[in-house]
GROMACS .gro file of C-alpha atoms in nm:
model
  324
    1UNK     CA    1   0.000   0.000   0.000
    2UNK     CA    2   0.197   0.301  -0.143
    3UNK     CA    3   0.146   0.632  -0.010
    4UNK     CA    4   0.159   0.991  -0.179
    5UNK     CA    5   0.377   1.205   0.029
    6UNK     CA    6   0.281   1.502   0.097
    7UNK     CA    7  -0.067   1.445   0.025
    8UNK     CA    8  -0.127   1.100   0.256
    9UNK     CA    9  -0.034   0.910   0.520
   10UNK     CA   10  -0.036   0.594   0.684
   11UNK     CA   11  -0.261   0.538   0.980
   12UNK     CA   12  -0.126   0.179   1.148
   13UNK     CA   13  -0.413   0.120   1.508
   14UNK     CA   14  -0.287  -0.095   1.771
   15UNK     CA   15  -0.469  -0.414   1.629
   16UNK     CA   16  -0.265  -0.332   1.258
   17UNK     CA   17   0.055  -0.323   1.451
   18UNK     CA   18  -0.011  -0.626   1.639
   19UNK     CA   19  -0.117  -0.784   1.321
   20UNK     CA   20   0.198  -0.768   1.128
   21UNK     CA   21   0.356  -1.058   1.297
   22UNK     CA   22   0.689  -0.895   1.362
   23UNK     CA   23   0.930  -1.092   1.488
   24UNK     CA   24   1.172  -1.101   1.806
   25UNK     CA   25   1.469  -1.132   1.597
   26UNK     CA   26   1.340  -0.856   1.341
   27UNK     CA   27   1.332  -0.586   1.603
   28UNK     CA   28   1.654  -0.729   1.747
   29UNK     CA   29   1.854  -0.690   1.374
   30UNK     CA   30   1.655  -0.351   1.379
   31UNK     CA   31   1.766  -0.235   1.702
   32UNK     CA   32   2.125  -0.356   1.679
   33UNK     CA   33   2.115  -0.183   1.297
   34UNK     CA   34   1.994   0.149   1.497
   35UNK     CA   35   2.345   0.109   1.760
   36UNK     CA   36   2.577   0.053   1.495
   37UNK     CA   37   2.471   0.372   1.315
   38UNK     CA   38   2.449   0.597   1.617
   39UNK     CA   39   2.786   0.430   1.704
   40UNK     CA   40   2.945   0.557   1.376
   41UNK     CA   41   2.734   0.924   1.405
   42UNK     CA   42   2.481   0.840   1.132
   43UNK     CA   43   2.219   0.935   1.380
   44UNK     CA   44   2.106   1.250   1.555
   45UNK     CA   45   1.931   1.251   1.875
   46UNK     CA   46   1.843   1.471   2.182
   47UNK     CA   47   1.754   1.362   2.538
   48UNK     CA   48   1.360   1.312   2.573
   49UNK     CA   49   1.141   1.630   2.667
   50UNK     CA   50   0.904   1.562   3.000
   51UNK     CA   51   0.656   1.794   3.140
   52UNK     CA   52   0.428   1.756   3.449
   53UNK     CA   53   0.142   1.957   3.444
   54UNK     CA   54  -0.132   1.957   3.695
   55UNK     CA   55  -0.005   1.602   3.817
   56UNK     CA   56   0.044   1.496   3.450
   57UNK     CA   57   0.323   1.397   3.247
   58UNK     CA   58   0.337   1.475   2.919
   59UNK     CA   59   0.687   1.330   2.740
   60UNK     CA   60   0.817   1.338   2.371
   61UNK     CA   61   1.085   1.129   2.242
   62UNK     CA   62   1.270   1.193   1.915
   63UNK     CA   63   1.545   1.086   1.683
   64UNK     CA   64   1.704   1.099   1.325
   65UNK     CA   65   1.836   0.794   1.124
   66UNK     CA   66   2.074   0.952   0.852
   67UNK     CA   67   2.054   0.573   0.607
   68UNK     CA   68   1.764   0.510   0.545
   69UNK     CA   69   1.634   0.867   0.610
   70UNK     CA   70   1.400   0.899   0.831
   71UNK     CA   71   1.267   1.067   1.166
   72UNK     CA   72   1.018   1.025   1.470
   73UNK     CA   73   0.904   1.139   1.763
   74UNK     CA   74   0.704   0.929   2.018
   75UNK     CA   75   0.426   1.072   2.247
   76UNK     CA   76   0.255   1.045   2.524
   77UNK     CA   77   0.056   1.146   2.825
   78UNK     CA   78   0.027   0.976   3.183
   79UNK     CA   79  -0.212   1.048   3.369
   80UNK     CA   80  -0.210   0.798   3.672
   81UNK     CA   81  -0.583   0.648   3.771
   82UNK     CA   82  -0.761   0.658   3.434
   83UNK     CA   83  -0.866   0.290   3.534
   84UNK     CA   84  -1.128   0.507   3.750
   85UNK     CA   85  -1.226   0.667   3.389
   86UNK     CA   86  -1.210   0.295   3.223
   87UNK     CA   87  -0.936   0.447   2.994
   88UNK     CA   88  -0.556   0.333   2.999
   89UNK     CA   89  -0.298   0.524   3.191
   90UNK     CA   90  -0.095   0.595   2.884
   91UNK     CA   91  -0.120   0.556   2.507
   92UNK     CA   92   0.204   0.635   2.288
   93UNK     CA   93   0.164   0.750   1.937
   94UNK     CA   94   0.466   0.753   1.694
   95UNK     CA   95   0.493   1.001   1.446
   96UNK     CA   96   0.733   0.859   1.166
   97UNK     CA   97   0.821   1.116   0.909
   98UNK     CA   98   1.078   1.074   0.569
   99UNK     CA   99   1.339   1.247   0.660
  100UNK     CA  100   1.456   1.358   0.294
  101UNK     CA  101   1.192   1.607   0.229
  102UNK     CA  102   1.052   1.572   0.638
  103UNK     CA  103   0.678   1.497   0.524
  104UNK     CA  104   0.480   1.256   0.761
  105UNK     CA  105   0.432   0.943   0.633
  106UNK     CA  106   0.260   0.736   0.898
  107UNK     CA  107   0.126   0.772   1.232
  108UNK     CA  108   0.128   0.457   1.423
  109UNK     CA  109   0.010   0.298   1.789
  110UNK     CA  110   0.334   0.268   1.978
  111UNK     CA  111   0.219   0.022   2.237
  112UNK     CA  112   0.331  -0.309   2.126
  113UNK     CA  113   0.610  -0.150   1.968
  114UNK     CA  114   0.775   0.003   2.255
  115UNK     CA  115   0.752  -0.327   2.483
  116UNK     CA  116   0.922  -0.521   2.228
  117UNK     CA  117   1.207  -0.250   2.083
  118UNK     CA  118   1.274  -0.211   2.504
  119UNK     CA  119   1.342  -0.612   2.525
  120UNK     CA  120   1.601  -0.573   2.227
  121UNK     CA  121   1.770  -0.308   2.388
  122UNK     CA  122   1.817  -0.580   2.636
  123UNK     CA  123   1.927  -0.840   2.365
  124UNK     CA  124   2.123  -0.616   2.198
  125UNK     CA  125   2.383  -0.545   2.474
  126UNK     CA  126   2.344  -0.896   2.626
  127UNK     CA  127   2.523  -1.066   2.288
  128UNK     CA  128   2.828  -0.784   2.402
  129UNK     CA  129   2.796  -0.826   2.774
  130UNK     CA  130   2.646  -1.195   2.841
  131UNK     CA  131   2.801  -1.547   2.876
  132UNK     CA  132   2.724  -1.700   2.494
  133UNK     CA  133   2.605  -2.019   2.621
  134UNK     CA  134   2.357  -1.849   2.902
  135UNK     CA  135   2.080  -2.094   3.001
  136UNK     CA  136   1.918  -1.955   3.273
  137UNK     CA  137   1.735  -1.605   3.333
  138UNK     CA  138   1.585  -1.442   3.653
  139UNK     CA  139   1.266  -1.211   3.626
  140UNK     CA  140   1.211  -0.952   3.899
  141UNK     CA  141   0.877  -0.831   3.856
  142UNK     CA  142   0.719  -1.045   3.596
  143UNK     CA  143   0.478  -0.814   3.351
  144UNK     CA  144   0.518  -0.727   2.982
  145UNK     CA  145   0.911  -0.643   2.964
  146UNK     CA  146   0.939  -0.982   3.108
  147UNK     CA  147   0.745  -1.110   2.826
  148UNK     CA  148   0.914  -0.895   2.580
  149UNK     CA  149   1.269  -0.954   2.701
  150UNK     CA  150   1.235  -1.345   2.722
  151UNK     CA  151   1.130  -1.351   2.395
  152UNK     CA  152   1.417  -1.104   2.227
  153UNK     CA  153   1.689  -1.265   2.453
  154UNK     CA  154   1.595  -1.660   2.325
  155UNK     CA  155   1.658  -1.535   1.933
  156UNK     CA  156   2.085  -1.551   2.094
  157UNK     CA  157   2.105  -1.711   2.406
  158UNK     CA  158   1.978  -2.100   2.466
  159UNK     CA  159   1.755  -2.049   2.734
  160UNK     CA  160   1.607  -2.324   2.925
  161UNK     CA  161   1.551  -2.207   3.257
  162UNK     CA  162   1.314  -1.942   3.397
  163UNK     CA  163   1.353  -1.821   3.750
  164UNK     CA  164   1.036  -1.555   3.824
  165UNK     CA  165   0.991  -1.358   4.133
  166UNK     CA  166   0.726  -1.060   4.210
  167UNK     CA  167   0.537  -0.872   4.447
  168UNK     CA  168   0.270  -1.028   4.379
  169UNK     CA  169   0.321  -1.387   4.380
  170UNK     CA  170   0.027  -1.496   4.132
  171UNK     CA  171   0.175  -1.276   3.890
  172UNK     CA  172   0.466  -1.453   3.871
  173UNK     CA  173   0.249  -1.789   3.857
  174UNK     CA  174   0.076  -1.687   3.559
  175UNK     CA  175   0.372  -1.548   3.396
  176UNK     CA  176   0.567  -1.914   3.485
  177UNK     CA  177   0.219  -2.104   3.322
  178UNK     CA  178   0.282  -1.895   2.992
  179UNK     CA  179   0.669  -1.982   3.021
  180UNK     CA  180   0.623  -2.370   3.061
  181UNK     CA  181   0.385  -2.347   2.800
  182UNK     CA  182   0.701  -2.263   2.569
  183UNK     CA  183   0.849  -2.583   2.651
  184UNK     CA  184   1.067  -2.411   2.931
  185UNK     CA  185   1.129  -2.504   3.311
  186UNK     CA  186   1.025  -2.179   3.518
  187UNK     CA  187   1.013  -2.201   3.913
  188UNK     CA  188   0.862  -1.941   4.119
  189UNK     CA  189   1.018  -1.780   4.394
  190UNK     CA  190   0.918  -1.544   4.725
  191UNK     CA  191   1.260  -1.431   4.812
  192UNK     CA  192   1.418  -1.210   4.513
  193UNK     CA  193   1.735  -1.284   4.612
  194UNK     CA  194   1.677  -1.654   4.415
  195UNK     CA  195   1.588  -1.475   4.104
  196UNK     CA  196   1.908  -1.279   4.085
  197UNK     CA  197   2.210  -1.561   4.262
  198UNK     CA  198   2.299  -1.810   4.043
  199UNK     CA  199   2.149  -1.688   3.737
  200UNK     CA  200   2.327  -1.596   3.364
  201UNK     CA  201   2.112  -1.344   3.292
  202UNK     CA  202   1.887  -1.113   3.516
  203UNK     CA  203   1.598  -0.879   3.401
  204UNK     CA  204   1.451  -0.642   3.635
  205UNK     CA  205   1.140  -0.433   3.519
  206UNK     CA  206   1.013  -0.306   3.851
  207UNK     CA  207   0.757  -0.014   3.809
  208UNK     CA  208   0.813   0.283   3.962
  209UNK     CA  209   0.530   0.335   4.305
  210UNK     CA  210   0.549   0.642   4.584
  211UNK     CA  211   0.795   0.554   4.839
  212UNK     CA  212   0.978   0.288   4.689
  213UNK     CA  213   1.304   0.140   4.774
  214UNK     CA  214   1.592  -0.037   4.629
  215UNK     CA  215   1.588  -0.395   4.759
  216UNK     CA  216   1.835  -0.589   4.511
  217UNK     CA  217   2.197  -0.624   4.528
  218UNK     CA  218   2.464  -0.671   4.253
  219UNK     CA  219   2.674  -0.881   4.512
  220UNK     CA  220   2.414  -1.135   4.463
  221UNK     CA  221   2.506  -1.215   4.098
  222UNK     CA  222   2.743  -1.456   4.023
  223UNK     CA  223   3.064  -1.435   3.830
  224UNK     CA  224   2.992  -1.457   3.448
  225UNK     CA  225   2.610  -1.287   3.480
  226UNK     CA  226   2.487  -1.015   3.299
  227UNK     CA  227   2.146  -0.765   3.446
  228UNK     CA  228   1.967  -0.578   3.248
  229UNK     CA  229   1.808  -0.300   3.440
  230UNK     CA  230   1.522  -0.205   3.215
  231UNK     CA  231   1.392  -0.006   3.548
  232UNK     CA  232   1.619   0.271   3.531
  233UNK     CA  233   1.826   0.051   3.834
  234UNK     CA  234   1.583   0.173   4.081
  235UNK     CA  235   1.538  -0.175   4.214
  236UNK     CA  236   1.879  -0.199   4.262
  237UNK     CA  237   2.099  -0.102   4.535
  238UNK     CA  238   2.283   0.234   4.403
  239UNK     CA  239   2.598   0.172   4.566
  240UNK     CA  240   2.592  -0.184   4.482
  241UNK     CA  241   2.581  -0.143   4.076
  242UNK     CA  242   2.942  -0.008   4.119
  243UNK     CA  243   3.058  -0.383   4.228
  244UNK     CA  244   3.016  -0.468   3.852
  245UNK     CA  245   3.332  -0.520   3.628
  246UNK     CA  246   3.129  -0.360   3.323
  247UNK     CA  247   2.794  -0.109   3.344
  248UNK     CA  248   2.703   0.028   2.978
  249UNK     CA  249   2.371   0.248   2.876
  250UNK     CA  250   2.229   0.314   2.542
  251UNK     CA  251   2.316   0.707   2.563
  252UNK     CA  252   2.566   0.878   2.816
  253UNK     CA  253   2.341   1.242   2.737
  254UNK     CA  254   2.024   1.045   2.827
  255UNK     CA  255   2.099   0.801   3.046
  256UNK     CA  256   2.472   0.864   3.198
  257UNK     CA  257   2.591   1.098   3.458
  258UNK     CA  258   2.366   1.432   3.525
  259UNK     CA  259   2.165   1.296   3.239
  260UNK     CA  260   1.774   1.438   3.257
  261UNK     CA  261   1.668   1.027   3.334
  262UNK     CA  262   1.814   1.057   3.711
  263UNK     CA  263   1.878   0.674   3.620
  264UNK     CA  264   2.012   0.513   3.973
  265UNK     CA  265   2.374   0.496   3.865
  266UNK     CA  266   2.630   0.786   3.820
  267UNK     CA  267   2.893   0.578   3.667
  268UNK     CA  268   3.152   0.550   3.552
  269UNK     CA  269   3.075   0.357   3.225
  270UNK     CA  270   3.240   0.133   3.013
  271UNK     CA  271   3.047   0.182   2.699
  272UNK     CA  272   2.727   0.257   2.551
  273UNK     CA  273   2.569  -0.018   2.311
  274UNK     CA  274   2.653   0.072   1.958
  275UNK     CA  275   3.033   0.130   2.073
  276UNK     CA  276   3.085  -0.229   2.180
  277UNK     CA  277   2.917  -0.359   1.863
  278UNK     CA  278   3.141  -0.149   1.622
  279UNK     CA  279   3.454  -0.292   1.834
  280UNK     CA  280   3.580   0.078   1.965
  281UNK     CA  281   3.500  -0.055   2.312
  282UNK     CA  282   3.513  -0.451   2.449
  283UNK     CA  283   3.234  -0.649   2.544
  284UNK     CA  284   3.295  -0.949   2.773
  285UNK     CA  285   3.654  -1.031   2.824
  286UNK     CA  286   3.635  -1.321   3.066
  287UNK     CA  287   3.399  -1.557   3.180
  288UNK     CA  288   3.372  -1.465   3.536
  289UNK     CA  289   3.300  -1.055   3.457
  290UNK     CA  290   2.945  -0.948   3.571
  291UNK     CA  291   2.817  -0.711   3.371
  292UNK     CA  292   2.574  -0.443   3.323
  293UNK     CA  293   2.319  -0.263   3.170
  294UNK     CA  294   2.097   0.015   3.238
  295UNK     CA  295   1.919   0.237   3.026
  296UNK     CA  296   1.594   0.514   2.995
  297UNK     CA  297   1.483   0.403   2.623
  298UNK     CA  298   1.607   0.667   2.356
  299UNK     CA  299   1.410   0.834   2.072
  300UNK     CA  300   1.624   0.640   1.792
  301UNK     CA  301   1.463   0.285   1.917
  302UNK     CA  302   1.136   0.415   1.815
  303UNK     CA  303   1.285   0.539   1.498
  304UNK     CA  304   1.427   0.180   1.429
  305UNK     CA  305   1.153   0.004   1.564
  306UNK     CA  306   0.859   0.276   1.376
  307UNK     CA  307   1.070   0.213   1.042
  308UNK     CA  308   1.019  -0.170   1.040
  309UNK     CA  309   0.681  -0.176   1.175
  310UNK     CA  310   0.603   0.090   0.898
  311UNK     CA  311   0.762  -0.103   0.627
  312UNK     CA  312   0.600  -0.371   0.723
  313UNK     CA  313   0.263  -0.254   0.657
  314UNK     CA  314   0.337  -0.129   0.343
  315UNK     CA  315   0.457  -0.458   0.208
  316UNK     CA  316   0.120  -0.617   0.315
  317UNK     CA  317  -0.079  -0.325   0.250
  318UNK     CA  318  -0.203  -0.312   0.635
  319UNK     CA  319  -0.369   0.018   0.770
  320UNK     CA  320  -0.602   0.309   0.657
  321UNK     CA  321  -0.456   0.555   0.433
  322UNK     CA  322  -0.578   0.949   0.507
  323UNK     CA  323  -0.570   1.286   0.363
  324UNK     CA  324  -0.324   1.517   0.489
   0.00000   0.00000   0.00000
C-alpha cells in the first residue's frame, strides 16, 4: 500500500501493529542496525522532553536515522488512575516522518512497539555483555518487559531455565504457566534474592510506586552474569551497581551521569551499546566478569523500531490511508 507524500499518510491502530507478525529477531537486527549507526554518528538525537502539568506527564521522544532517512518522535501522556475513567494510563503514538523532504508518512500505535524494541535493547547489549552459552534467566517483577525480554533474549542465548519472582506472587504464577507453556522449566520464587544468585542473565522491570526502595543487590550475581536493568536501576541497590566489572547504557546524554533520566547509577561507564558492537569498546573479556546494563529508552529505538513496523505494513498493505 503506497502512499503519496505530501498528500497521505499511513494510519497503522494498535490491532494493525499487532497484526503484522513482527518478529523477536526482526526488532533485534533492527535495534542492533539502529546502535551501529548511532555508534558511527549516522544518527542525531536529543535527550527526551518531559513535562508535568497539573499532576500529569506529558513526554516526547525523538530521533534521526541519517541511512535510510527517516525521523520520529514518540508521544505520550500519563495520567495515573484513568482505570477510574475505564481508559488506559498511557497511550504512545509515533509520528514517523521521511526524513529527505521531512513529510509525515505514517502515524502509528506505539504500544506493542515500545515493549518489544525495550526487550532488544536488552538483547542487543546482552550478545556484548552476556556469557554465549547463558541458560538460565531471573525475572524480577514479571509483567510485559518480562514477556518482551524473554522472547528477544531466546533469538541468541539457549535459554532453558526461567527463575520468576514478584510482588505479587500470582503474577509470577501466571507469567511461569505462559513460560512452561514454551516448553521451558520456570520455578517461582518469594525471596528475590533466588531470582538474581545463580542466574546468567537477570531482568529487572520493577515499576516505579510512591515511596519505593531499592531492595536488590549486585553482590548477589554470580561471576559470568549479565542484568539488564530495564527499570532505570531503581530496584537496585545504588551503591551496589558499582561492584560490577562492566555497566554500559544506550546514551551517556540520556541516560549517563547528570543525564535528565536521574537513572540510579552515576557511573563510571564502560560503553554505551553501539560502541561495543562497532569494536571501539570490548564487550565481555572473561567468563567470570558481571556485567551491566541500564538504560531510559532513547528516541532512535522508536525510529528503528517505527521504520520496520512501517515497512511492514506497506509490504502487506495493512492500515487506513488518510488525507493530509
Amino acid at each position: 500500500m503506497g502512499i503519496e507524500i505530501g498528500k497521505q499518510l499511513l494510519y497503522l491502530s494498535k490491532a494493525d501493529v499487532a497484526g503484522l507478525g513482527v518478529t523477536a529477531k526482526e526488532m533485534n537486527d533492527a535495534i542492533e542496525a539502529m546502535f551501529r549507526a548511532k555508534a558511527l554518528g549516522k544518527t542525531t538525537m536529543r535527550p527526551k522532553l518531559a513535562m508535568y502539568p497539573m499532576g500529569r506527564m506529558f513526554l516526547a521522544k525523538a530521533g534521526v536515522m541519517h541511512e535510510p532517512p527517516y525521523a520520529a518522535v514518540k508521544w505520550l501522556g500519563y495520567v495515573k488512575g484513568n482505570e477510574v475513567r475505564g481508559l488506559p494510563d498511557f497511550y504512545p503514538l509515533i509520528v514517523l516522518n521521511e526524513a529527505e523532504t521531512g513529510l509525515p508518512v505514517c502515524v502509528m500505535d506505539g504500544t506493542w512497539l515500545t515493549g518489544l524494541r525495550t526487550a532488544s535493547f536488552s538483547a542487543v547489549a546482552a550478545k556484548c555483555l552476556a556469557k554465549k552459552n547463558a541458560r538460565s534467566i531471573g525475572f524480577v517483577a514479571c509483567g510485559l518487559q518480562a514477556r518482551t525480554n524473554l522472547e528477544t533474549l531466546r533469538v541468541d542465548f539457549p535459554i532453558e531455565r526461567v527463575v520468576a519472582y514478584s510482588r505479587r506472587e500470582a503474577t509470577a504464577q501466571k507469567f511461569a504457566e505462559e513460560v512452561r507453556a514454551e516448553g521451558l522449566d520456570a520455578k517461582v520464587v518469594t525471596d528475590p534474592r533466588a531470582a538474581v544468585e545463580g542466574l546468567d542473565i537477570v531482568v529487572t522491570s520493577v515499576p516505579e510506586k510512591e515511596g519505593f526502595k531499592s531492595f536488590l543487590d549486585c553482590g548477589w550475581l554470580s561471576p559470568g552474569s549479565f542484568v539488564s536493568m530495564v527499570d532505570v536501576g531503581r530496584s537496585w541497590h545504588a551503591e551496589s551497581i558499582g561492584k560490577l566489572d562492566k555497566m554500559v547504557c544506550d546514551d551517556l546524554e540520556q541516560s549517563g551521569p547528570g543525564s535528565p533520566e536521574r537513572t540510579n547509577f552515576t557511573g563510571p561507564f564502560h560503553a554505551e551499546i553501539g560502541e561495543m558492537l562497532i569494536g571501539k569498546k570490548p564487550g565481555r573479556e572473561s567468563e567470570r566478569e558481571r556485567n551491566g546494563l541500564i538504560f531510559s529508552g532513547m528516541g532512535l529505538g522508536d525510529v528503528a523500531a517505527g521504520l520496520l513496523v512501517y515497512e511492514k505494513a506497506q509490504a502487506r498493505g495493512a492500515g487506513h490511508v488518510l488525507p493530509l
